[in-house]
Amino acid sequence: MRNNIKVERARKDMTQEQLAEALGVSRQTINAIEKNKYLPSTLLALKMSDLFGVTVNDLFILEEGD
Amino acid sequence: MKELLPQVKLLPNRFKRYGLWVLIAGMPALTLLTFALISIGLIPRSDAFFDEWSHPIVYYPIIIGLALLNFSEEKEEDEMVQHLRYQAFMTGVLYLIVGILMLPLFTNAVKLLEGSTLGMPDIGGMLGALALLLFYTYASFKYKLHQMRKALETDAE
């Protein structure tokens, strides 16, 4: 699985720190999600998609083998 | 969102500091207390310090201190931290099972190298605690699974 969080974050001109604060998680968690080291819960994914104004499918993209 | 299953509530982050204090100061404090109890005669034998009280003096502060470190929140507690903690507990339990079950093998290997006769180390207490932990974990998991299925059946009606 890959994700477009970094792209969406850049589009909104947000730092990892700002995104983390808006979502109520740590900056490390945002970093881990962006680098595909941690898969967020449905709740956090929905909060992110809501914040960026895109669907969860636009944020997280399934790859072959997932 | 309401949690269906009861969650273990972690202690506030400041308890990590208390845990460290217990780890550092617990052993000397308990040693002093034991010597005080011996000196006033509440513990009758002075050599009891070595054969009866040494284990609790060493292990109680370690276990209480580490429990406080394990069961208190991180400064920035979120779902990733909870996920990592869960993984750490899973691997911890697995290594504990393997370690305790292999203990007789290690001790006897050392005995063989030393040229002494083989024997079973006194691990009855450890085996009992391990069995209790695994029994509770499995029974609790199955009960929670049953509760979840029951709740889902009720919802489906």
Short mmCIF file of C-alpha atoms in Angstrom, two decimals:
data_model
loop_
_atom_site.label_atom_id
_atom_site.label_comp_id
_atom_site.label_asym_id
_atom_site.label_seq_id
_atom_site.Cartn_x
_atom_site.Cartn_y
_atom_site.Cartn_z
CA MET A 1 0.00 0.00 0.00
CA ARG A 2 1.15 3.49 -0.76
CA ASN A 3 -0.29 6.82 0.27
CA ASN A 4 -0.57 10.41 -0.90
CA ILE A 5 -0.44 12.05 2.49
CA LYS A 6 2.77 13.96 1.81
CA VAL A 7 1.28 15.31 -1.44
CA GLU A 8 -1.99 16.32 0.21
CA ARG A 9 -0.09 17.85 3.11
CA ALA A 10 2.02 19.90 0.68
CA ARG A 11 -1.14 20.96 -1.15
CA LYS A 12 -2.55 22.27 2.13
CA ASP A 13 0.86 23.74 3.01
CA MET A 14 0.94 21.88 6.30
CA THR A 15 3.92 20.57 8.22
CA GLN A 16 3.90 17.11 9.79
CA GLU A 17 3.67 18.84 13.15
CA GLN A 18 0.58 20.82 12.13
CA LEU A 19 -1.13 17.76 10.68
CA ALA A 20 -0.32 15.75 13.81
CA GLU A 21 -1.79 18.46 16.02
CA ALA A 22 -4.94 18.68 13.90
CA LEU A 23 -5.44 14.91 14.13
CA GLY A 24 -4.45 14.52 17.78
CA VAL A 25 -1.50 12.21 17.15
CA SER A 26 2.27 12.62 17.39
CA ARG A 27 4.50 13.89 14.58
CA GLN A 28 6.29 10.53 14.65
CA THR A 29 3.00 8.80 13.84
CA ILE A 30 2.43 11.04 10.80
CA ASN A 31 6.02 10.39 9.70
CA ALA A 32 5.55 6.62 10.14
CA ILE A 33 2.28 6.68 8.14
CA GLU A 34 3.85 8.71 5.32
CA LYS A 35 6.76 6.28 5.13
CA ASN A 36 4.42 3.26 5.20
CA LYS A 37 5.89 2.04 8.47
CA TYR A 38 2.51 2.19 10.19
CA LEU A 39 -0.99 1.64 8.83
CA PRO A 40 -3.46 3.99 10.55
CA SER A 41 -6.82 2.92 11.97
CA THR A 42 -10.00 3.51 9.96
CA LEU A 43 -10.88 6.34 12.32
CA LEU A 44 -7.59 8.16 11.77
CA ALA A 45 -7.75 7.54 8.00
CA LEU A 46 -11.26 9.02 7.91
CA LYS A 47 -10.16 12.04 9.96
CA MET A 48 -7.31 12.59 7.50
CA SER A 49 -9.51 12.32 4.44
CA ASP A 50 -11.99 14.72 6.05
CA LEU A 51 -9.23 17.21 6.81
CA PHE A 52 -7.77 17.06 3.29
CA GLY A 53 -11.21 17.02 1.64
CA VAL A 54 -10.48 13.85 -0.36
CA THR A 55 -11.72 10.26 -0.07
CA VAL A 56 -9.80 7.61 1.88
CA ASN A 57 -9.23 5.85 -1.47
CA ASP A 58 -7.47 8.97 -2.75
CA LEU A 59 -5.20 8.96 0.29
CA PHE A 60 -4.40 5.25 0.52
CA ILE A 61 -3.86 3.23 -2.62
CA LEU A 62 -3.82 -0.56 -2.66
CA GLU A 63 -0.97 -2.15 -4.57
CA GLU A 64 -0.68 -5.59 -6.10
CA GLY A 65 -0.06 -8.16 -3.38
CA ASP A 66 -1.92 -6.21 -0.68
CA MET B 1 -17.11 5.85 19.34
CA LYS B 2 -18.07 3.56 22.23
CA GLU B 3 -15.64 0.70 22.94
CA LEU B 4 -17.45 -2.64 23.07
CA LEU B 5 -14.75 -4.30 25.15
CA PRO B 6 -13.27 -2.95 28.39
CA GLN B 7 -9.83 -1.43 27.88
CA VAL B 8 -6.92 -1.38 30.32
CA LYS B 9 -6.62 2.20 31.45
CA LEU B 10 -2.98 3.23 31.51
CA LEU B 11 -1.56 5.35 34.31
CA PRO B 12 -0.62 8.98 33.58
CA ASN B 13 2.86 9.60 32.17
CA ARG B 14 4.25 10.83 35.53
CA PHE B 15 4.10 7.21 36.78
CA LYS B 16 7.10 6.46 34.55
CA ARG B 17 9.10 8.73 36.84
CA TYR B 18 7.74 6.91 39.90
CA GLY B 19 8.67 3.60 38.24
CA LEU B 20 12.25 4.78 37.76
CA TRP B 21 12.40 5.86 41.42
CA VAL B 22 11.15 2.43 42.55
CA LEU B 23 13.79 0.79 40.35
CA ILE B 24 16.59 2.95 41.72
CA ALA B 25 15.60 3.39 45.36
CA GLY B 26 13.42 0.33 46.01
CA MET B 27 16.20 -2.18 46.64
CA PRO B 28 18.24 -0.05 49.10
CA ALA B 29 15.03 1.01 50.90
CA LEU B 30 13.81 -2.57 51.31
CA THR B 31 17.28 -3.70 52.42
CA LEU B 32 17.35 -1.01 55.13
CA LEU B 33 13.80 -1.92 56.19
CA THR B 34 14.68 -5.62 56.45
CA PHE B 35 17.82 -4.85 58.52
CA ALA B 36 15.71 -2.57 60.75
CA LEU B 37 13.16 -5.36 61.26
CA ILE B 38 15.98 -7.80 62.08
CA SER B 39 17.58 -5.36 64.53
CA ILE B 40 14.34 -4.82 66.47
CA GLY B 41 13.66 -8.56 66.49
CA LEU B 42 10.54 -8.65 64.31
CA ILE B 43 12.49 -10.91 61.97
CA PRO B 44 14.02 -13.38 64.45
CA ARG B 45 16.95 -14.83 62.50
CA SER B 46 19.60 -12.48 61.11
CA ASP B 47 20.59 -14.97 58.38
CA ALA B 48 16.96 -14.87 57.15
CA PHE B 49 18.04 -11.78 55.19
CA PHE B 50 19.97 -14.01 52.80
CA ASP B 51 17.74 -17.09 52.51
CA GLU B 52 14.21 -15.64 52.86
CA TRP B 53 14.24 -11.91 52.15
CA SER B 54 16.83 -11.48 49.43
CA HIS B 55 14.52 -12.53 46.58
CA PRO B 56 11.64 -10.17 47.46
CA ILE B 57 14.13 -7.36 48.13
CA VAL B 58 15.62 -7.78 44.66
CA TYR B 59 12.55 -8.66 42.61
CA TYR B 60 9.72 -6.56 44.14
CA PRO B 61 11.29 -3.21 43.23
CA ILE B 62 12.28 -4.49 39.78
CA ILE B 63 8.80 -5.87 39.04
CA ILE B 64 6.87 -2.91 40.49
CA GLY B 65 9.21 -0.39 38.79
CA LEU B 66 9.00 -2.10 35.41
CA ALA B 67 5.21 -2.55 35.74
CA LEU B 68 4.87 1.20 36.32
CA LEU B 69 7.02 1.86 33.23
CA ASN B 70 4.99 -0.61 31.15
CA PHE B 71 1.52 0.45 32.27
CA SER B 72 1.87 4.22 32.05
CA GLU B 73 1.25 6.43 29.06
CA GLU B 74 3.97 7.86 26.85
CA LYS B 75 4.27 11.67 26.68
CA GLU B 76 2.59 11.53 23.28
CA GLU B 77 0.21 8.60 23.54
CA ASP B 78 -1.64 7.72 20.34
CA GLU B 79 -2.76 4.69 18.34
CA MET B 80 0.70 3.92 16.91
CA VAL B 81 2.22 3.88 20.41
CA GLN B 82 -0.60 1.56 21.57
CA HIS B 83 0.02 -0.72 18.58
CA LEU B 84 3.77 -0.86 19.31
CA ARG B 85 3.09 -1.57 23.00
CA TYR B 86 0.74 -4.42 22.07
CA GLN B 87 3.42 -5.88 19.77
CA ALA B 88 6.02 -5.58 22.53
CA PHE B 89 3.75 -7.40 24.99
CA MET B 90 3.10 -10.19 22.46
CA THR B 91 6.80 -10.76 21.80
CA GLY B 92 7.56 -10.40 25.51
CA VAL B 93 5.15 -13.18 26.42
CA LEU B 94 6.44 -15.39 23.61
CA TYR B 95 10.08 -14.95 24.70
CA LEU B 96 9.06 -15.58 28.31
CA ILE B 97 7.47 -18.93 27.35
CA VAL B 98 10.50 -19.99 25.31
CA GLY B 99 12.95 -18.76 27.95
CA ILE B 100 11.30 -20.50 30.90
CA LEU B 101 10.75 -23.76 29.01
CA MET B 102 14.40 -23.75 27.89
CA LEU B 103 15.77 -22.93 31.36
CA PRO B 104 16.32 -26.59 32.42
CA LEU B 105 18.17 -27.16 29.15
CA PHE B 106 20.52 -24.21 29.75
CA THR B 107 21.20 -25.06 33.40
CA ASN B 108 21.90 -28.70 32.57
CA ALA B 109 24.15 -27.72 29.67
CA VAL B 110 26.20 -25.64 32.13
CA LYS B 111 26.23 -28.56 34.59
CA LEU B 112 27.46 -30.89 31.84
CA LEU B 113 30.26 -28.46 30.96
CA GLU B 114 31.19 -28.25 34.65
CA GLY B 115 31.20 -32.06 34.83
CA SER B 116 28.52 -32.22 37.54
CA THR B 117 25.42 -34.41 37.57
CA LEU B 118 22.21 -33.35 35.86
CA GLY B 119 19.26 -32.02 37.81
CA MET B 120 16.05 -30.10 37.44
CA PRO B 121 16.26 -26.41 38.49
CA ASP B 122 13.58 -25.11 40.85
CA ILE B 123 11.28 -23.48 38.32
CA GLY B 124 7.93 -24.69 39.70
CA GLY B 125 6.82 -21.18 40.61
CA MET B 126 7.76 -19.80 37.21
CA LEU B 127 5.92 -22.62 35.41
CA GLY B 128 2.84 -22.03 37.57
CA ALA B 129 2.86 -18.29 36.89
CA LEU B 130 3.36 -18.88 33.18
CA ALA B 131 0.50 -21.40 33.05
CA LEU B 132 -1.74 -18.95 34.92
CA LEU B 133 -0.83 -16.10 32.54
CA LEU B 134 -1.53 -18.22 29.46
CA PHE B 135 -4.75 -19.64 30.91
CA TYR B 136 -6.04 -16.18 31.80
CA THR B 137 -5.04 -14.72 28.43
CA TYR B 138 -6.74 -17.48 26.46
CA ALA B 139 -9.88 -17.57 28.64
CA SER B 140 -10.18 -13.77 28.56
CA PHE B 141 -9.69 -13.68 24.77
CA LYS B 142 -12.30 -16.39 24.18
CA TYR B 143 -14.76 -14.65 26.52
CA LYS B 144 -14.30 -11.33 24.73
CA LEU B 145 -14.71 -13.06 21.36
CA HIS B 146 -17.92 -14.64 22.64
CA GLN B 147 -19.16 -11.25 23.91
CA MET B 148 -18.42 -9.66 20.54
CA ARG B 149 -20.25 -12.42 18.61
CA LYS B 150 -23.22 -12.14 20.95
CA ALA B 151 -23.35 -8.37 20.48
CA LEU B 152 -23.17 -8.78 16.69
CA GLU B 153 -25.99 -11.38 16.74
CA THR B 154 -28.15 -9.02 18.79
CA ASP B 155 -27.42 -6.19 16.34
CA ALA B 156 -28.35 -8.39 13.36
CA GLU B 157 -31.86 -9.09 14.71
#
